[in-house]
Amino acid sequence: MNSAVRLPFPVLVADIGGTNARFALKPAAGAPLSAPVRLGTAGFATPEAAVETALAAGGFARPRSLLIGAAGPVKDRAVHLTNANWTLDGPRLIRALGLDQGLLFNDFETLALALPALGAGDLATIGAGRGDGGTRLAIGPGTGLGVGALAPAGAAWLPLSSEGGHIGLAPRGRDERALFDRLAGAGVPLQGEHLLAGPALGRIHAALTGAAATPEAITAGAIGDEPAARATITVWLDLLARFCGDMALTFLATGGVYLAGGILPRVAGLIDPARFRARFADNSVHAALLGRLPVHLITAAEPALAGLGALADGPERYLIDYPARLWR
């Protein structure tokens, strides 16, 4: 932790995924974020071009600092997006955009920054459970599958990045074993992102029914109570619940599990809390521990941008190796 860290304002914050890139401006310390500008990642050859377009579209003042959460592992102040052909390189962005300073985070490390600021009105709780002041876990199925955490460290917070979305998954029970055999036979890797991110809905649907359908059509059909689409969503939610339980044990997330991403808000009405909690706590050793942990669906708009805004206001509140990560 370094109380001398300065992130000069105005600060542009960006949440960049494989499908969408969202930008907002914090003009001064303590000021609210601007309304976000949302752009399609595929519409721009470079992140620099997207930043310039966002500044113009939002009517933003020229920023002095840029804080980015990006969907991919960060290495040496740079990240190549896992699901898009962008490389974000901090020192290059400094030069190209005329910035004074910048920081780059994994996207779910970024979302974790926002967790302490979320209130009851920003969350929908799934079933029972009560968190403590311990580690909080963020999981989000969208274009990819993100996992990040925030651990308490005295008066500060330690954000933890992760590539947990790429761990292997195993089936439970005869029906799931048959499903996984069909998925593997179709060449689908039996890993988290391939079975739980947005495109996974189409894979699961095809394995269950033999028919092709887009994730959008499946979610719409499930909401409309179409039986095959509803079955697909039920299987997907079962797998997600168990994945969340496994990740909660991995991080010992006694502060709770927070779900985000683009899919869950659309199908929130289809979640059976009792069924989700049963599968979340389905562990032969630690079922009681998992049964005590709260699981929340984040309903706040743009929480990752809010997390970056909180960092801009108080970098001293986060245990980050700033000398190794600042772009200048």
Coordinates of C-alpha atoms in Angstrom, one line a residue:
M1 CA 0.0 0.0 0.0
N2 CA 1.3 3.4 -0.9
S3 CA -0.4 6.6 0.3
A4 CA 1.8 8.7 -2.1
V5 CA 0.3 7.2 -5.3
R6 CA -1.4 9.9 -7.4
L7 CA -3.8 9.3 -10.3
P8 CA -4.2 12.7 -11.8
F9 CA -7.7 13.8 -12.7
P10 CA -9.7 13.7 -15.0
V11 CA -9.6 9.8 -14.9
L12 CA -11.1 7.7 -17.7
V13 CA -12.2 4.3 -16.5
A14 CA -12.8 1.4 -18.9
D15 CA -14.3 -2.1 -18.6
I16 CA -13.1 -3.9 -21.7
G17 CA -14.5 -7.4 -22.6
G18 CA -14.5 -9.6 -25.7
T19 CA -17.8 -8.1 -26.9
N20 CA -18.2 -4.7 -25.4
A21 CA -16.0 -1.9 -24.1
R22 CA -17.5 0.6 -21.6
F23 CA -16.0 3.9 -20.7
A24 CA -16.8 6.6 -18.1
L25 CA -15.1 9.7 -16.9
K26 CA -14.4 10.8 -13.3
P27 CA -13.6 14.5 -13.7
A28 CA -12.4 15.1 -10.1
A29 CA -11.8 13.3 -6.8
G30 CA -15.1 12.4 -5.2
A31 CA -17.1 13.4 -8.3
P32 CA -19.6 10.9 -9.7
L33 CA -18.8 9.0 -12.8
S34 CA -20.2 10.2 -16.1
A35 CA -22.9 8.3 -18.0
P36 CA -21.0 5.4 -19.6
V37 CA -20.2 5.1 -23.3
R38 CA -20.6 1.6 -24.7
L39 CA -18.8 0.4 -27.8
G40 CA -18.5 -2.9 -29.6
T41 CA -14.9 -4.2 -29.2
A42 CA -14.9 -5.8 -32.7
G43 CA -15.7 -2.4 -34.3
F44 CA -12.2 -1.1 -33.6
A45 CA -8.8 -2.3 -34.7
T46 CA -7.0 -1.0 -31.6
P47 CA -7.9 0.1 -28.1
E48 CA -6.5 3.5 -28.8
A49 CA -9.1 4.0 -31.5
A50 CA -11.8 3.0 -29.2
V51 CA -10.7 5.4 -26.5
E52 CA -10.6 8.3 -28.9
T53 CA -14.1 7.4 -30.1
A54 CA -15.4 7.1 -26.5
L55 CA -14.0 10.5 -25.6
A56 CA -15.7 12.1 -28.6
A57 CA -19.0 10.2 -28.0
G58 CA -19.2 11.1 -24.4
G59 CA -18.1 14.7 -24.8
F60 CA -15.4 13.9 -22.2
A61 CA -12.6 16.2 -21.2
R62 CA -9.1 14.9 -22.1
P63 CA -8.1 12.5 -19.3
R64 CA -4.8 12.6 -17.5
S65 CA -5.1 9.0 -16.2
L66 CA -6.7 5.8 -17.6
L67 CA -7.7 2.8 -15.5
I68 CA -8.7 -0.3 -17.4
G69 CA -10.2 -3.6 -16.5
A70 CA -9.6 -6.1 -19.3
A71 CA -10.8 -9.6 -20.0
G72 CA -7.5 -11.5 -20.0
P73 CA -4.4 -12.1 -17.8
V74 CA -2.2 -9.1 -17.1
K75 CA 1.6 -9.5 -17.7
D76 CA 4.2 -6.8 -17.7
R77 CA 1.7 -3.9 -17.8
A78 CA -0.1 -5.4 -20.8
V79 CA -2.9 -7.8 -21.6
H80 CA -4.1 -9.6 -24.8
L81 CA -7.9 -10.0 -24.6
T82 CA -8.8 -13.7 -24.3
N83 CA -11.8 -13.4 -26.7
A84 CA -10.9 -10.5 -29.0
N85 CA -7.9 -9.4 -31.0
W86 CA -6.8 -6.5 -28.9
T87 CA -3.6 -6.0 -27.0
L88 CA -3.6 -3.3 -24.3
D89 CA -0.1 -2.1 -23.5
G90 CA 0.1 0.5 -20.8
P91 CA 3.2 2.3 -21.8
R92 CA 2.0 2.4 -25.4
L93 CA -1.3 3.8 -24.4
I94 CA 0.5 6.5 -22.3
R95 CA 2.4 7.6 -25.5
A96 CA -0.5 7.3 -27.9
L97 CA -3.1 9.1 -25.8
G98 CA -0.8 11.7 -24.1
L99 CA -1.6 10.4 -20.6
D100 CA 0.2 11.1 -17.3
Q101 CA -0.6 7.8 -15.6
G102 CA -2.5 4.5 -15.9
L103 CA -3.2 1.1 -14.5
L104 CA -4.3 -2.1 -16.0
F105 CA -6.3 -4.9 -14.2
N106 CA -7.9 -8.2 -15.1
D107 CA -11.6 -7.6 -15.6
F108 CA -12.7 -9.6 -12.5
E109 CA -9.9 -8.2 -10.4
T110 CA -11.6 -4.9 -11.4
L111 CA -15.1 -6.0 -10.5
A112 CA -13.8 -7.2 -7.1
L113 CA -12.7 -3.6 -6.4
A114 CA -16.4 -2.6 -6.4
L115 CA -17.6 -5.2 -3.9
P116 CA -17.2 -3.2 -0.6
A117 CA -19.3 -0.4 -2.1
L118 CA -22.3 -2.5 -3.1
G119 CA -25.4 -2.1 -0.9
A120 CA -28.6 -4.1 -0.5
G121 CA -30.1 -2.1 -3.4
D122 CA -27.4 -3.3 -5.7
L123 CA -27.9 -7.0 -5.0
A124 CA -30.4 -9.8 -5.2
T125 CA -29.6 -12.5 -2.8
I126 CA -30.1 -16.2 -3.8
G127 CA -31.4 -18.2 -0.8
A128 CA -30.0 -18.0 2.7
G129 CA -26.5 -17.3 4.0
R130 CA -24.7 -14.5 5.9
G131 CA -21.2 -13.3 5.1
D132 CA -18.6 -12.0 7.4
G133 CA -15.7 -9.6 6.8
G134 CA -13.7 -12.2 4.9
T135 CA -12.7 -12.7 1.3
R136 CA -15.4 -11.8 -1.3
L137 CA -15.6 -13.6 -4.6
A138 CA -16.8 -12.3 -7.9
I139 CA -17.8 -14.7 -10.7
G140 CA -19.3 -13.7 -14.1
P141 CA -20.4 -15.7 -17.1
G142 CA -20.5 -13.5 -20.2
T143 CA -18.5 -13.7 -23.4
G144 CA -16.0 -15.5 -21.2
L145 CA -16.1 -16.7 -17.6
G146 CA -14.4 -14.3 -15.1
V147 CA -13.3 -15.1 -11.5
G148 CA -11.7 -12.5 -9.1
A149 CA -11.6 -11.9 -5.4
L150 CA -11.1 -9.2 -2.8
A151 CA -9.4 -10.2 0.5
P152 CA -9.3 -8.0 3.6
A153 CA -5.9 -6.8 4.8
G154 CA -6.3 -4.7 7.9
A155 CA -7.9 -1.4 6.8
A156 CA -7.2 -2.1 3.2
W157 CA -8.3 -4.6 0.5
L158 CA -6.2 -6.9 -1.6
P159 CA -7.6 -7.6 -5.1
L160 CA -6.9 -11.0 -6.5
S161 CA -6.9 -11.8 -10.2
S162 CA -7.6 -15.3 -11.4
E163 CA -7.9 -17.5 -14.5
G164 CA -10.3 -19.8 -12.6
G165 CA -12.7 -19.7 -15.5
H166 CA -10.5 -22.2 -17.3
I167 CA -10.4 -25.0 -14.8
G168 CA -11.7 -28.4 -15.7
L169 CA -15.2 -29.5 -14.8
A170 CA -16.5 -33.0 -13.9
P171 CA -20.0 -34.4 -14.2
R172 CA -22.1 -35.6 -11.3
G173 CA -24.7 -38.3 -11.9
R174 CA -25.7 -40.4 -14.9
D175 CA -27.4 -37.7 -16.8
E176 CA -24.5 -35.3 -16.5
R177 CA -22.0 -38.0 -17.5
A178 CA -24.0 -38.7 -20.6
L179 CA -24.2 -34.9 -21.4
F180 CA -20.4 -34.5 -20.9
D181 CA -19.7 -37.5 -23.1
R182 CA -21.8 -35.9 -25.9
L183 CA -20.0 -32.5 -25.4
A184 CA -16.6 -34.2 -25.4
G185 CA -17.6 -36.1 -28.5
A186 CA -18.4 -32.8 -30.2
G187 CA -15.0 -31.5 -29.4
V188 CA -16.0 -29.2 -26.5
P189 CA -13.3 -28.9 -23.9
L190 CA -14.7 -29.8 -20.5
Q191 CA -13.6 -26.5 -18.9
G192 CA -15.4 -23.7 -17.1
E193 CA -15.5 -21.2 -19.9
H194 CA -16.6 -23.7 -22.5
L195 CA -19.5 -24.9 -20.4
L196 CA -20.5 -21.7 -18.5
A197 CA -19.8 -18.7 -20.7
G198 CA -22.5 -17.3 -23.1
P199 CA -21.6 -19.6 -26.0
A200 CA -21.9 -22.6 -23.8
L201 CA -25.7 -22.3 -23.9
G202 CA -25.7 -23.3 -27.5
R203 CA -23.3 -26.2 -26.9
I204 CA -25.4 -27.6 -24.0
H205 CA -28.6 -27.1 -26.0
A206 CA -27.2 -29.0 -29.0
A207 CA -26.0 -31.8 -26.7
L208 CA -29.4 -32.1 -25.1
T209 CA -31.6 -31.7 -28.2
G210 CA -29.5 -32.2 -31.3
A211 CA -30.7 -28.8 -32.5
A212 CA -28.7 -25.6 -33.0
A213 CA -29.8 -22.4 -31.3
T214 CA -28.2 -19.1 -30.4
P215 CA -27.7 -18.1 -26.7
E216 CA -30.2 -15.3 -27.3
A217 CA -32.8 -17.6 -28.7
I218 CA -32.3 -20.0 -25.8
T219 CA -32.6 -17.4 -23.1
A220 CA -35.7 -15.9 -24.8
G221 CA -37.3 -19.4 -25.2
A222 CA -36.6 -20.2 -21.6
I223 CA -38.1 -17.0 -20.4
G224 CA -41.1 -17.8 -22.6
D225 CA -41.3 -21.3 -20.9
E226 CA -40.3 -23.3 -24.0
P227 CA -39.4 -26.7 -22.6
A228 CA -36.2 -27.5 -24.4
A229 CA -34.8 -24.0 -23.8
R230 CA -35.8 -24.1 -20.1
A231 CA -34.1 -27.5 -19.8
T232 CA -30.9 -26.0 -21.2
I233 CA -31.0 -23.1 -18.8
T234 CA -31.7 -25.5 -15.9
V235 CA -28.6 -27.6 -16.7
W236 CA -26.5 -24.5 -17.2
L237 CA -27.6 -23.1 -13.8
D238 CA -26.8 -26.4 -12.1
L239 CA -23.3 -26.4 -13.5
L240 CA -22.8 -22.8 -12.6
A241 CA -24.0 -23.3 -9.0
R242 CA -21.5 -26.2 -8.4
F243 CA -18.7 -24.1 -10.1
C244 CA -19.5 -21.3 -7.7
G245 CA -19.3 -23.6 -4.7
D246 CA -15.9 -25.0 -5.8
M247 CA -14.5 -21.5 -6.3
A248 CA -15.9 -20.4 -2.9
L249 CA -13.9 -23.2 -1.3
T250 CA -10.8 -22.4 -3.4
F251 CA -10.8 -18.8 -2.1
L252 CA -12.5 -19.5 1.2
A253 CA -15.0 -16.8 0.4
T254 CA -16.6 -16.3 3.7
G255 CA -17.5 -12.7 2.7
G256 CA -19.8 -14.1 0.1
V257 CA -20.1 -14.9 -3.7
Y258 CA -21.1 -12.1 -6.0
L259 CA -22.4 -13.0 -9.5
A260 CA -22.2 -10.7 -12.5
G261 CA -21.8 -11.0 -16.3
G262 CA -24.2 -10.5 -19.1
I263 CA -26.4 -13.6 -18.9
L264 CA -27.6 -13.9 -15.3
P265 CA -29.6 -10.7 -15.1
R266 CA -31.6 -11.9 -18.2
V267 CA -32.5 -15.2 -16.6
A268 CA -32.6 -14.2 -12.9
G269 CA -36.3 -15.0 -12.8
L270 CA -35.6 -18.6 -13.8
I271 CA -33.2 -19.3 -10.8
D272 CA -34.8 -21.6 -8.3
P273 CA -33.0 -20.5 -5.1
A274 CA -33.4 -23.9 -3.3
R275 CA -32.1 -25.8 -6.2
F276 CA -29.2 -23.4 -6.8
R277 CA -28.2 -23.5 -3.1
A278 CA -28.4 -27.3 -3.0
R279 CA -26.0 -27.6 -5.9
F280 CA -23.8 -24.8 -4.6
A281 CA -23.4 -26.7 -1.3
D282 CA -23.0 -30.1 -2.8
N283 CA -19.7 -31.1 -1.2
S284 CA -19.0 -34.2 0.8
V285 CA -16.8 -32.4 3.3
H286 CA -17.8 -28.8 3.4
A287 CA -21.5 -28.7 2.7
A288 CA -22.2 -27.0 6.0
L289 CA -19.6 -24.2 5.3
L290 CA -21.0 -23.6 1.8
G291 CA -24.5 -23.6 3.2
R292 CA -23.6 -20.6 5.4
L293 CA -22.1 -18.5 2.6
P294 CA -24.3 -15.9 0.9
V295 CA -24.6 -15.8 -2.9
H296 CA -25.6 -12.5 -4.4
L297 CA -26.6 -11.5 -8.0
I298 CA -25.2 -8.0 -8.7
T299 CA -28.0 -5.8 -10.1
A300 CA -26.1 -2.5 -10.1
A301 CA -25.4 -1.0 -13.5
E302 CA -21.7 -1.0 -14.5
P303 CA -20.1 -2.2 -11.2
A304 CA -16.7 -2.7 -12.8
L305 CA -16.6 1.0 -13.7
A306 CA -17.7 1.9 -10.2
G307 CA -14.8 -0.3 -8.8
L308 CA -12.2 1.6 -10.9
G309 CA -13.8 4.9 -9.9
A310 CA -13.4 3.9 -6.2
L311 CA -9.7 3.1 -6.9
A312 CA -9.2 6.5 -8.5
D313 CA -10.7 8.2 -5.4
G314 CA -8.6 6.2 -2.9
P315 CA -5.7 4.2 -4.3
E316 CA -4.3 3.9 -0.7
R317 CA -7.3 1.7 0.2
Y318 CA -6.1 -1.1 -2.0
L319 CA -3.0 -3.3 -1.6
I320 CA -1.5 -3.1 -5.1
D321 CA 2.1 -3.3 -6.2
Y322 CA 1.8 0.2 -7.7
P323 CA 5.6 0.5 -8.6
A324 CA 5.3 -2.6 -10.7
R325 CA 1.9 -1.8 -12.2
L326 CA 1.8 1.9 -12.9
W327 CA 2.5 2.8 -16.5
R328 CA 4.8 5.6 -15.6

